[in-house]
């Protein structure tokens, strides 16, 4: 009943607390607003937001638990999954409609009003009005707009320049390629200088086209055709409407709102120049996967695909504010391994670089070439099966380990404080392990589909829809059939996991869209289907569905390896006699 009040407080806190967080680590890079700190101390605000989210979800979960006991276990599980499917569909519809924050808040307010009924009307109305008021400010402030990935802010800083911030962090600046010196003589010109006068630039590919600067420069250098690839449709629309050189209105330009890696895999054109133009994001593909939108764009396999699209004499360039010299070394080393020669490399800040390479001997006119910049050994190239470009050495950073440990301890402590002793969950240990394993299976599906179909929000929505449909099918199977020997289901699951593991990651990339989608679904969702048949078979026999489901969700927080967890589920589940 108090969830609306807590949610309103959380929205007001998140909107009002202006905090810039220190982003630094020995082991990995965080892209953001730099190292300065401001506003309310992060050690106060971030725990407050974390606890606020936990409190809201606890209140909602308490309502779910009260509803759960009114139905047989399997029926309650079916309703829970149907509700989740409805949420994914609503999310997709609002995203397709480019709905502003006020629209999302209005949907939430209506749902709470229906669920609350006649209880606490005045409190509910006050809380929802406060939340909607904050969201209305966000919606109707002229400089704010919203993409599927970011809150976008536009600030005009001169007659010819517009600065674009995403989620409050400077991201891009539109400028005039004829008048603004930082474009006329800046680092974006260097790929064309290093490519040499012999490159005809009949066809140019710009990945990370953004609001249009790099496309305008390609046209300025005489490109006869430019394929401009940008994942965020809002950034493209800003460039179309506001760029002073109007590159997206030029008939020589073809715009593709797509994931860069996915475009490279299935493009049918060869290019004289391919440019990766500042393609860094501030967005994760999934909260569990730790992949960013551009993670698969900088693997060795992606660089090989780019090379395959170059004509003889063609060149490949990329540039960015890389922040760390070891990252420059990693990318330059990747180019050297793919093209077989040392790339051109010019620095325009300590760790900001333009790198250019070509498979054709003598095609480049390098002003300077790469030599190791960092005191660290050159890190190995990122790969499709380890796409963590910004992690210098393999492993799990201590920052993540500490954070996960604290979250796990907080989860156990809160469950203990609210629900009492944890001993009643012991008889559902197998469901606990299933919960942890299932979340890893779900995360693996998100990662796999991101590689095969792109790291777009819509691909994510499709994956979660597929996962939930697989769960729903498993429920319907278990409602009509009872397994006499559950260990056979575990054996079948381990076989499905082994097949998914043996098929090389990205092996389906060369297939056309339809067979690629069919193969991906078969590999990703077959283990999920079998795993949920196992879960549903066990769950239907529980006498205390709330405690059983709670143990499963707690396991989803405390992650371990999939196969090991389902093995433990088998061992612990065989000790429990099914209810008659």
Coordinates of C-alpha atoms in Angstrom, one line a residue:
X1 CA 0.0 0.0 0.0
X2 CA 2.9 2.4 0.6
X3 CA 4.7 1.7 -2.7
X4 CA 3.2 4.8 -4.5
X5 CA 4.5 7.0 -1.7
X6 CA 7.9 5.5 -1.7
X7 CA 8.1 5.7 -5.5
X8 CA 7.2 9.3 -5.5
X9 CA 9.8 10.1 -2.9
X10 CA 12.4 8.1 -4.9
X11 CA 11.5 10.1 -8.1
X12 CA 11.8 13.4 -6.3
X13 CA 15.2 12.3 -4.7
X14 CA 16.6 11.1 -8.0
X15 CA 15.6 14.3 -9.8
X16 CA 16.7 16.7 -7.1
X17 CA 20.0 15.1 -6.1
X18 CA 22.7 16.5 -8.4
X19 CA 25.7 14.3 -8.0
X20 CA 28.7 13.8 -10.2
X21 CA 30.4 10.6 -9.1
X22 CA 34.2 9.9 -9.2
X23 CA 34.8 7.5 -12.0
X24 CA 38.2 5.8 -11.8
X25 CA 39.6 2.4 -11.3
X26 CA 42.9 0.5 -11.7
X27 CA 41.2 -2.3 -13.6
X28 CA 38.6 -0.8 -15.9
X29 CA 37.3 2.5 -17.4
X30 CA 34.1 4.2 -16.7
X31 CA 33.0 6.8 -19.3
X32 CA 31.2 9.7 -17.7
X33 CA 31.5 13.2 -16.7
X34 CA 35.1 13.0 -15.5
X35 CA 36.7 12.8 -12.1
X36 CA 35.2 15.9 -10.4
X37 CA 32.6 15.4 -7.6
X38 CA 29.8 17.8 -6.8
X39 CA 26.5 18.1 -5.1
X40 CA 25.3 15.9 -2.2
X41 CA 28.0 13.3 -1.4
X42 CA 27.6 10.2 -3.4
X43 CA 28.0 8.0 -0.4
X44 CA 24.8 9.5 0.9
X45 CA 22.7 9.7 -2.3
X46 CA 23.6 6.4 -3.9
X47 CA 22.7 4.2 -0.8
X48 CA 19.6 6.3 -0.4
X49 CA 18.5 5.6 -4.0
X50 CA 19.5 1.9 -3.6
X51 CA 17.4 1.6 -0.4
X52 CA 14.6 3.5 -2.0
X53 CA 14.4 1.1 -5.0
X54 CA 14.6 -1.8 -2.6
X55 CA 11.8 -0.4 -0.5
X56 CA 9.5 0.2 -3.5
X57 CA 10.1 -3.3 -4.8
X58 CA 9.6 -4.8 -1.3
X59 CA 6.2 -3.2 -1.1
X60 CA 5.2 -4.4 -4.5
X61 CA 6.6 -7.9 -3.8
X62 CA 4.6 -8.0 -0.6
X63 CA 1.4 -7.4 -2.6
X64 CA 2.5 -10.1 -5.0
X65 CA 3.0 -12.5 -2.1
X66 CA -0.4 -11.8 -0.7
X67 CA -1.9 -12.6 -4.1
X68 CA 0.2 -15.7 -4.5
X69 CA -1.4 -17.5 -1.6
X70 CA -4.8 -17.2 -3.1
X71 CA -4.0 -19.5 -6.0
X72 CA -2.5 -23.0 -6.5
X73 CA 1.3 -22.6 -7.0
X74 CA 1.4 -23.3 -10.7
X75 CA -1.6 -21.0 -11.4
X76 CA 0.1 -18.2 -9.4
X77 CA 3.3 -18.6 -11.4
X78 CA 1.3 -18.5 -14.7
X79 CA -0.3 -15.2 -13.7
X80 CA 3.1 -13.8 -12.6
X81 CA 4.6 -14.6 -16.0
X82 CA 1.5 -13.2 -17.9
X83 CA 1.9 -10.0 -15.9
X84 CA 5.6 -9.8 -16.8
X85 CA 4.7 -10.3 -20.5
X86 CA 2.2 -7.5 -20.3
X87 CA 4.9 -5.2 -18.8
X88 CA 7.3 -6.0 -21.7
X89 CA 4.6 -5.3 -24.2
X90 CA 3.7 -2.0 -22.5
X91 CA 7.4 -1.0 -22.4
X92 CA 7.8 -1.7 -26.1
X93 CA 4.7 0.2 -27.0
X94 CA 5.8 3.3 -25.0
X95 CA 9.2 3.1 -26.5
X96 CA 7.9 2.9 -30.1
X97 CA 5.7 5.9 -29.4
X98 CA 8.7 7.9 -28.0
X99 CA 6.7 8.5 -24.9
X100 CA 8.1 11.2 -22.6
X101 CA 8.5 10.6 -18.8
X102 CA 5.1 12.0 -18.0
X103 CA 3.5 9.3 -20.1
X104 CA 5.4 6.5 -18.3
X105 CA 4.5 8.1 -15.0
X106 CA 0.8 8.3 -15.9
X107 CA 0.8 4.6 -16.7
X108 CA 2.3 3.8 -13.3
X109 CA -0.2 6.1 -11.6
X110 CA -3.2 4.4 -13.3
X111 CA -1.9 1.0 -12.3
X112 CA -1.4 2.0 -8.7
X113 CA -4.9 3.6 -8.6
X114 CA -6.4 0.3 -9.9
X115 CA -4.5 -1.8 -7.4
X116 CA -5.1 0.5 -4.4
X117 CA -8.9 0.7 -5.0
X118 CA -10.5 2.8 -2.3
X119 CA -7.7 2.6 0.2
X120 CA -5.6 5.6 1.1
X121 CA -7.0 7.7 -1.7
X122 CA -5.7 11.0 -0.5
X123 CA -2.2 9.7 0.2
X124 CA -2.1 7.9 -3.2
X125 CA -3.3 11.1 -5.0
X126 CA -0.8 13.3 -3.2
X127 CA 2.1 10.9 -4.0
X128 CA 1.2 10.5 -7.6
X129 CA 0.7 14.2 -8.2
X130 CA 4.1 14.9 -6.7
X131 CA 5.7 12.3 -9.0
X132 CA 3.8 13.5 -12.1
X133 CA 4.8 17.1 -11.3
X134 CA 8.4 16.2 -11.3
X135 CA 8.0 14.2 -14.5
X136 CA 6.1 17.0 -16.1
X137 CA 9.0 19.4 -15.6
X138 CA 11.3 16.8 -17.3
X139 CA 8.8 16.4 -20.2
X140 CA 8.0 20.1 -20.9
X141 CA 11.5 21.6 -20.5
X142 CA 12.2 22.7 -24.1
X143 CA 15.9 21.6 -24.1
X144 CA 15.1 18.1 -22.9
X145 CA 14.1 15.2 -25.1
X146 CA 14.2 11.4 -24.8
X147 CA 15.7 8.6 -27.0
X148 CA 15.3 4.9 -26.4
X149 CA 18.7 5.0 -24.5
X150 CA 19.2 8.5 -23.0
X151 CA 17.8 11.7 -21.6
X152 CA 19.0 14.1 -24.3
X153 CA 19.7 17.8 -23.5
X154 CA 20.5 20.3 -26.3
X155 CA 22.3 23.6 -25.5
X156 CA 23.1 26.1 -28.2
X157 CA 26.5 27.6 -27.4
X158 CA 27.0 29.7 -30.5
X159 CA 25.2 30.5 -33.8
X160 CA 26.7 27.4 -35.4
X161 CA 27.2 25.0 -32.5
X162 CA 24.9 22.9 -30.4
X163 CA 26.1 20.8 -27.5
X164 CA 24.3 17.6 -26.8
X165 CA 24.4 16.0 -23.3
X166 CA 23.0 12.5 -22.6
X167 CA 22.0 11.7 -19.1
X168 CA 23.5 15.0 -18.1
X169 CA 27.0 14.2 -19.5
X170 CA 28.5 16.0 -22.5
X171 CA 28.4 13.6 -25.5
X172 CA 28.4 15.5 -28.8
X173 CA 28.7 19.0 -30.3
X174 CA 27.3 20.0 -33.7
X175 CA 29.5 22.4 -35.6
X176 CA 30.0 24.0 -39.0
X177 CA 32.7 22.1 -41.0
X178 CA 33.5 25.4 -42.9
X179 CA 33.7 27.8 -40.0
X180 CA 34.4 26.1 -36.7
X181 CA 38.2 25.6 -36.3
X182 CA 37.9 22.5 -34.1
X183 CA 36.3 20.8 -37.1
X184 CA 38.1 22.6 -40.0
X185 CA 41.6 21.5 -38.7
X186 CA 40.8 19.1 -35.9
X187 CA 41.5 15.4 -35.5
X188 CA 38.5 14.3 -37.6
X189 CA 40.5 15.4 -40.7
X190 CA 43.5 13.1 -40.0
X191 CA 41.9 9.9 -41.4
X192 CA 41.7 11.6 -44.8
X193 CA 45.3 12.9 -44.6
X194 CA 46.7 9.5 -43.6
X195 CA 44.7 7.7 -46.2
X196 CA 46.6 9.6 -48.8
X197 CA 45.6 11.3 -52.1
X198 CA 45.3 8.0 -53.9
X199 CA 42.1 7.0 -52.1
X200 CA 39.2 8.0 -54.3
X201 CA 36.6 8.0 -51.5
X202 CA 33.9 6.7 -53.8
X203 CA 32.2 5.0 -50.8
X204 CA 32.7 5.9 -47.2
X205 CA 31.2 4.1 -44.1
X206 CA 30.8 6.1 -40.9
X207 CA 29.9 4.1 -37.8
X208 CA 28.7 6.2 -34.9
X209 CA 27.4 9.0 -37.3
X210 CA 25.7 10.7 -34.4
X211 CA 24.4 14.2 -35.1
X212 CA 26.3 14.4 -38.4
X213 CA 29.8 16.0 -38.0
X214 CA 31.7 13.1 -39.3
X215 CA 29.3 12.6 -42.2
X216 CA 29.7 16.3 -43.1
X217 CA 33.5 16.0 -43.1
X218 CA 33.4 12.9 -45.4
X219 CA 31.2 14.9 -47.9
X220 CA 33.6 17.9 -47.6
X221 CA 36.5 15.6 -48.7
X222 CA 34.6 14.6 -51.8
X223 CA 32.9 11.3 -50.8
X224 CA 30.5 10.2 -53.6
X225 CA 28.4 8.1 -51.2
X226 CA 28.3 7.8 -47.4
X227 CA 26.6 5.1 -45.4
X228 CA 25.9 6.7 -42.0
X229 CA 25.2 4.2 -39.2
X230 CA 23.8 5.4 -35.9
X231 CA 22.1 3.4 -33.2
X232 CA 20.2 6.2 -31.6
X233 CA 17.4 7.6 -33.7
X234 CA 17.1 10.8 -31.6
X235 CA 20.7 11.8 -32.3
X236 CA 20.1 11.4 -36.0
X237 CA 16.9 13.5 -35.8
X238 CA 18.8 16.3 -34.0
X239 CA 21.4 16.3 -36.7
X240 CA 18.7 16.2 -39.4
X241 CA 17.0 19.2 -37.9
X242 CA 19.9 21.3 -36.5
X243 CA 23.2 20.6 -38.2
X244 CA 24.4 23.8 -40.0
X245 CA 25.8 21.8 -42.9
X246 CA 22.6 19.5 -43.3
X247 CA 24.6 16.3 -44.1
X248 CA 21.6 14.1 -43.6
X249 CA 19.7 16.0 -46.3
X250 CA 22.4 15.4 -48.9
X251 CA 21.4 12.8 -51.6
X252 CA 24.8 11.2 -51.3
X253 CA 24.1 10.0 -47.8
X254 CA 22.2 6.9 -46.8
X255 CA 21.2 6.8 -43.1
X256 CA 21.0 3.4 -41.3
X257 CA 19.5 3.4 -37.7
X258 CA 21.2 0.2 -36.7
X259 CA 23.8 -1.4 -34.5
X260 CA 27.3 -0.9 -36.1
X261 CA 28.4 -4.5 -35.7
X262 CA 25.2 -5.9 -37.1
X263 CA 25.5 -3.6 -40.1
X264 CA 29.1 -4.8 -40.7
X265 CA 28.1 -8.4 -40.7
X266 CA 25.4 -8.0 -43.3
X267 CA 26.4 -5.0 -45.5
X268 CA 26.9 -5.9 -49.2
X269 CA 29.0 -2.9 -50.2
X270 CA 32.8 -2.4 -50.3
X271 CA 34.3 0.9 -49.0
X272 CA 37.3 3.1 -49.7
X273 CA 37.2 4.4 -46.1
X274 CA 35.6 3.0 -42.9
X275 CA 35.5 5.4 -39.9
X276 CA 34.5 4.4 -36.4
X277 CA 33.7 8.0 -35.3
X278 CA 33.7 8.3 -31.5
X279 CA 31.3 5.3 -31.0
X280 CA 31.3 5.1 -27.2
X281 CA 28.0 4.9 -25.3
X282 CA 27.0 5.6 -21.7
X283 CA 24.5 2.8 -21.7
X284 CA 24.6 -0.9 -20.8
X285 CA 22.9 -3.5 -22.9
X286 CA 21.6 -5.2 -19.7
X287 CA 22.0 -4.5 -16.1
X288 CA 23.3 -8.0 -15.6
X289 CA 25.5 -8.4 -18.7
X290 CA 27.9 -5.5 -18.1
X291 CA 28.0 -5.0 -21.9
X292 CA 27.8 -1.6 -23.5
X293 CA 26.1 -0.7 -26.7
X294 CA 29.5 -0.7 -28.6
X295 CA 31.1 -3.7 -26.9
X296 CA 30.9 -6.0 -29.9
X297 CA 32.1 -3.3 -32.3
X298 CA 35.7 -3.4 -31.0
X299 CA 36.4 -7.1 -30.9
X300 CA 39.0 -8.7 -33.2
X301 CA 36.2 -10.4 -35.1
X302 CA 34.5 -7.0 -35.8
X303 CA 37.8 -5.5 -37.0
X304 CA 38.2 -8.5 -39.3
X305 CA 34.7 -7.9 -40.7
X306 CA 35.6 -4.2 -41.3
X307 CA 38.7 -5.2 -43.2
X308 CA 36.6 -7.6 -45.3
X309 CA 34.6 -4.6 -46.5
X310 CA 37.6 -2.6 -47.7
X311 CA 38.5 -2.2 -51.3
X312 CA 42.1 -2.6 -52.4
X313 CA 43.8 0.6 -51.3
X314 CA 41.1 1.4 -48.8
X315 CA 41.7 2.3 -45.2
X316 CA 40.1 1.9 -41.8
X317 CA 40.2 4.7 -39.1
X318 CA 38.9 5.1 -35.6
X319 CA 39.2 7.9 -33.1
X320 CA 38.0 8.6 -29.6
X321 CA 38.9 10.1 -26.2
X322 CA 40.3 6.8 -24.9
X323 CA 41.3 8.1 -21.5
X324 CA 43.9 5.4 -20.8
X325 CA 47.1 4.7 -22.8
X326 CA 46.7 1.0 -22.3
X327 CA 43.4 1.1 -24.1
X328 CA 45.0 2.9 -27.0
X329 CA 47.7 0.2 -27.0
X330 CA 45.0 -2.6 -27.0
X331 CA 43.2 -1.1 -30.0
X332 CA 46.4 -0.3 -32.0
X333 CA 47.6 -3.9 -31.3
X334 CA 44.3 -5.2 -32.5
X335 CA 44.6 -3.3 -35.8
X336 CA 48.2 -4.5 -36.2
X337 CA 47.1 -8.2 -35.7
X338 CA 44.2 -7.8 -38.2
X339 CA 46.0 -5.8 -40.9
X340 CA 49.5 -7.2 -40.5
X341 CA 51.2 -3.8 -40.3
X342 CA 51.7 -1.1 -37.7
X343 CA 48.8 1.5 -37.8
X344 CA 49.2 5.2 -38.2
X345 CA 48.6 6.8 -34.8
X346 CA 48.4 10.5 -33.8
X347 CA 47.5 11.8 -30.4
X348 CA 45.6 14.9 -29.8
X349 CA 45.5 14.6 -26.0
X350 CA 47.3 12.3 -23.6
X351 CA 45.2 9.3 -24.4
X352 CA 43.0 10.6 -27.3
X353 CA 44.0 9.2 -30.6
X354 CA 43.3 8.7 -34.3
X355 CA 44.4 5.2 -35.6
X356 CA 44.4 4.3 -39.3
X357 CA 45.4 1.1 -41.0
X358 CA 45.1 -0.6 -44.4
X359 CA 45.6 -4.1 -45.8
X360 CA 47.2 -2.6 -48.9
X361 CA 51.0 -2.0 -48.7
X362 CA 51.9 1.6 -49.4
X363 CA 48.3 2.8 -49.3
X364 CA 48.8 5.0 -46.2
X365 CA 50.8 8.3 -45.7
X366 CA 51.3 8.1 -42.0
X367 CA 52.4 11.3 -40.1
X368 CA 53.3 9.0 -37.2
X369 CA 53.0 5.3 -36.4
X370 CA 52.1 3.4 -33.2
X371 CA 54.6 2.5 -30.5
X372 CA 53.6 1.3 -27.1
X373 CA 52.3 4.2 -25.0
X374 CA 51.7 2.5 -21.6
X375 CA 54.0 0.9 -19.1
X376 CA 51.7 -2.1 -19.1
X377 CA 52.1 -5.0 -21.5
X378 CA 49.9 -4.5 -24.5
X379 CA 46.5 -6.1 -23.6
X380 CA 45.2 -8.9 -25.8
X381 CA 42.5 -7.8 -28.3
X382 CA 38.9 -8.0 -27.1
X383 CA 37.0 -11.0 -28.6
X384 CA 33.4 -11.9 -29.2
X385 CA 33.6 -14.4 -26.3
X386 CA 35.3 -11.8 -24.1
X387 CA 34.1 -8.4 -25.4
X388 CA 35.2 -6.4 -22.3
X389 CA 37.3 -3.8 -24.1
X390 CA 37.5 -1.5 -21.1
X391 CA 38.8 -4.2 -18.7
X392 CA 42.6 -4.2 -18.9
X393 CA 43.2 -7.8 -17.6
X394 CA 40.8 -10.8 -17.5
X395 CA 38.9 -11.3 -14.3
X396 CA 36.2 -9.7 -12.2
X397 CA 37.2 -6.2 -10.9
X398 CA 37.4 -5.9 -7.1
X399 CA 34.9 -3.0 -7.4
X400 CA 32.3 -5.4 -8.8
X401 CA 33.1 -8.1 -6.3
X402 CA 32.7 -5.8 -3.3
X403 CA 29.5 -4.3 -4.8
X404 CA 28.0 -7.7 -5.4
X405 CA 28.9 -8.9 -2.0
X406 CA 27.3 -5.9 -0.3
X407 CA 24.1 -6.4 -2.4
X408 CA 24.0 -10.1 -1.5
X409 CA 24.5 -9.3 2.2
X410 CA 21.8 -6.6 2.1
X411 CA 19.4 -9.0 0.4
X412 CA 19.9 -11.7 3.0
X413 CA 19.7 -9.2 5.9
X414 CA 16.5 -7.6 4.5
X415 CA 14.9 -11.0 4.0
X416 CA 15.9 -12.0 7.5
X417 CA 14.5 -8.8 9.0
X418 CA 11.2 -8.8 7.2
X419 CA 10.4 -12.5 6.8
X420 CA 12.1 -13.9 10.0
X421 CA 14.4 -16.8 10.2
X422 CA 15.7 -18.2 6.9
X423 CA 15.4 -21.9 8.0
X424 CA 12.0 -22.4 6.4
X425 CA 13.7 -21.8 3.0
X426 CA 16.1 -24.6 3.5
X427 CA 13.7 -27.2 2.2
X428 CA 13.6 -25.1 -1.0
X429 CA 17.3 -25.1 -1.5
X430 CA 16.9 -26.5 -5.0
X431 CA 14.6 -23.7 -6.0
X432 CA 17.2 -21.2 -4.6
X433 CA 19.9 -22.7 -6.9
X434 CA 17.5 -22.8 -9.8
X435 CA 16.8 -19.0 -9.4
X436 CA 20.5 -18.2 -9.6
X437 CA 21.1 -20.4 -12.6
X438 CA 18.0 -19.1 -14.4
X439 CA 19.2 -15.5 -14.2
X440 CA 22.5 -16.5 -15.7
X441 CA 20.7 -18.3 -18.5
X442 CA 18.6 -15.2 -19.2
X443 CA 21.7 -13.0 -19.2
X444 CA 23.5 -15.3 -21.6
X445 CA 20.5 -15.0 -23.9
X446 CA 20.7 -11.2 -23.9
X447 CA 24.4 -11.3 -24.6
X448 CA 24.0 -13.8 -27.4
X449 CA 21.2 -11.9 -29.2
X450 CA 23.1 -8.7 -28.8
X451 CA 25.9 -10.1 -30.9
X452 CA 23.6 -11.8 -33.5
X453 CA 21.0 -9.0 -33.9
X454 CA 22.6 -5.8 -32.5
X455 CA 22.6 -4.1 -29.1
X456 CA 19.4 -2.2 -29.6
X457 CA 16.6 -1.8 -27.0
X458 CA 14.2 -3.7 -29.3
X459 CA 16.4 -6.7 -29.4
X460 CA 16.5 -6.7 -25.6
X461 CA 12.7 -6.5 -25.5
X462 CA 12.4 -9.4 -27.9
X463 CA 14.8 -11.5 -25.8
X464 CA 12.9 -11.0 -22.6
X465 CA 9.6 -11.7 -24.4
X466 CA 11.1 -15.0 -25.7
X467 CA 12.3 -15.9 -22.2
X468 CA 8.9 -15.3 -20.7
X469 CA 7.2 -17.2 -23.5
X470 CA 9.5 -20.2 -22.9
X471 CA 8.6 -20.0 -19.2
X472 CA 4.9 -19.9 -20.0
X473 CA 5.2 -22.9 -22.3
X474 CA 7.0 -24.8 -19.5
X475 CA 4.2 -23.9 -17.1
X476 CA 1.6 -25.2 -19.6
X477 CA 3.5 -28.4 -20.1
X478 CA 3.8 -29.0 -16.3
X479 CA 0.1 -28.3 -15.8
X480 CA -0.7 -31.2 -18.1
X481 CA 2.2 -33.6 -17.5
X482 CA 4.1 -34.8 -14.3
X483 CA 7.6 -36.0 -14.6
X484 CA 8.2 -39.4 -12.9
X485 CA 12.0 -39.2 -13.1
X486 CA 13.2 -35.5 -12.7
X487 CA 16.8 -36.6 -13.1
X488 CA 16.1 -37.3 -16.8
X489 CA 15.0 -33.7 -17.2
X490 CA 18.3 -32.6 -15.6
X491 CA 20.2 -34.8 -18.0
X492 CA 18.3 -33.3 -20.9
X493 CA 19.1 -29.8 -19.6
X494 CA 22.8 -30.5 -19.3
X495 CA 22.8 -31.8 -22.9
X496 CA 21.1 -28.6 -24.1
X497 CA 23.6 -26.5 -22.2
X498 CA 26.5 -28.5 -23.6
X499 CA 25.2 -28.0 -27.2
X500 CA 24.8 -24.3 -26.6
X501 CA 28.4 -24.2 -25.2
X502 CA 29.9 -26.2 -28.1
X503 CA 28.4 -24.0 -30.8
X504 CA 30.9 -21.2 -31.3
X505 CA 29.6 -17.8 -30.1
X506 CA 28.5 -15.9 -33.2
X507 CA 28.6 -18.9 -35.4
X508 CA 25.1 -18.0 -36.7
X509 CA 26.2 -14.6 -37.8
X510 CA 26.7 -15.6 -41.4
X511 CA 23.2 -16.9 -41.7
X512 CA 20.4 -14.8 -43.2
X513 CA 18.0 -13.1 -40.8
X514 CA 15.3 -15.8 -40.6
X515 CA 17.5 -18.9 -40.2
X516 CA 19.8 -16.9 -37.8
X517 CA 16.8 -16.0 -35.7
X518 CA 15.5 -19.6 -35.7
X519 CA 19.0 -21.0 -34.7
X520 CA 19.5 -18.4 -32.0
X521 CA 16.1 -19.1 -30.5
X522 CA 16.7 -22.9 -30.5
X523 CA 20.1 -22.5 -28.8
X524 CA 19.1 -19.9 -26.3
X525 CA 15.5 -20.9 -25.4
X526 CA 15.8 -24.7 -25.3
X527 CA 17.8 -24.7 -22.1
X528 CA 15.4 -22.1 -20.6
X529 CA 12.4 -24.1 -21.5
X530 CA 13.8 -27.3 -20.0
X531 CA 15.0 -25.5 -16.9
X532 CA 11.5 -24.0 -16.4
X533 CA 9.8 -27.4 -16.8
X534 CA 12.1 -28.6 -14.0
X535 CA 11.2 -25.6 -11.9
X536 CA 7.5 -25.8 -12.6
X537 CA 7.5 -29.6 -11.8
X538 CA 9.1 -28.9 -8.5
X539 CA 7.1 -25.7 -7.7
X540 CA 3.7 -27.4 -8.3
X541 CA 4.4 -29.7 -5.3
X542 CA 5.2 -26.9 -2.8
X543 CA 2.9 -26.4 0.2
X544 CA 4.2 -22.9 0.8
X545 CA 4.4 -21.2 -2.6
X546 CA 5.4 -17.8 -1.2
X547 CA 8.4 -19.1 0.7
X548 CA 9.3 -21.3 -2.3
X549 CA 9.1 -18.4 -4.8
X550 CA 11.0 -16.2 -2.4
X551 CA 13.9 -18.7 -2.2
X552 CA 13.9 -18.8 -6.0
X553 CA 14.2 -15.0 -6.2
X554 CA 16.8 -14.8 -3.5
X555 CA 18.9 -17.3 -5.6
X556 CA 18.5 -15.0 -8.6
X557 CA 20.4 -12.4 -6.6
X558 CA 23.3 -14.7 -5.6
X559 CA 24.7 -15.8 -8.9
X560 CA 26.9 -18.9 -9.5
X561 CA 27.7 -21.0 -12.5
X562 CA 24.6 -22.4 -14.4
X563 CA 25.6 -26.1 -14.7
X564 CA 26.9 -26.3 -11.1
X565 CA 23.7 -24.7 -9.8
X566 CA 21.4 -27.1 -11.6
X567 CA 23.6 -29.9 -10.4
X568 CA 23.0 -28.8 -6.8
X569 CA 19.3 -28.4 -7.5
X570 CA 19.2 -32.0 -8.7
X571 CA 21.1 -33.3 -5.6
X572 CA 19.0 -31.3 -3.1
X573 CA 15.7 -31.8 -4.9
X574 CA 16.0 -35.6 -4.8
X575 CA 16.0 -35.5 -1.0
X576 CA 12.5 -33.9 -0.9
X577 CA 9.5 -36.2 -1.2
X578 CA 6.9 -34.7 -3.5
X579 CA 3.6 -33.6 -1.9
X580 CA 0.6 -35.8 -2.7

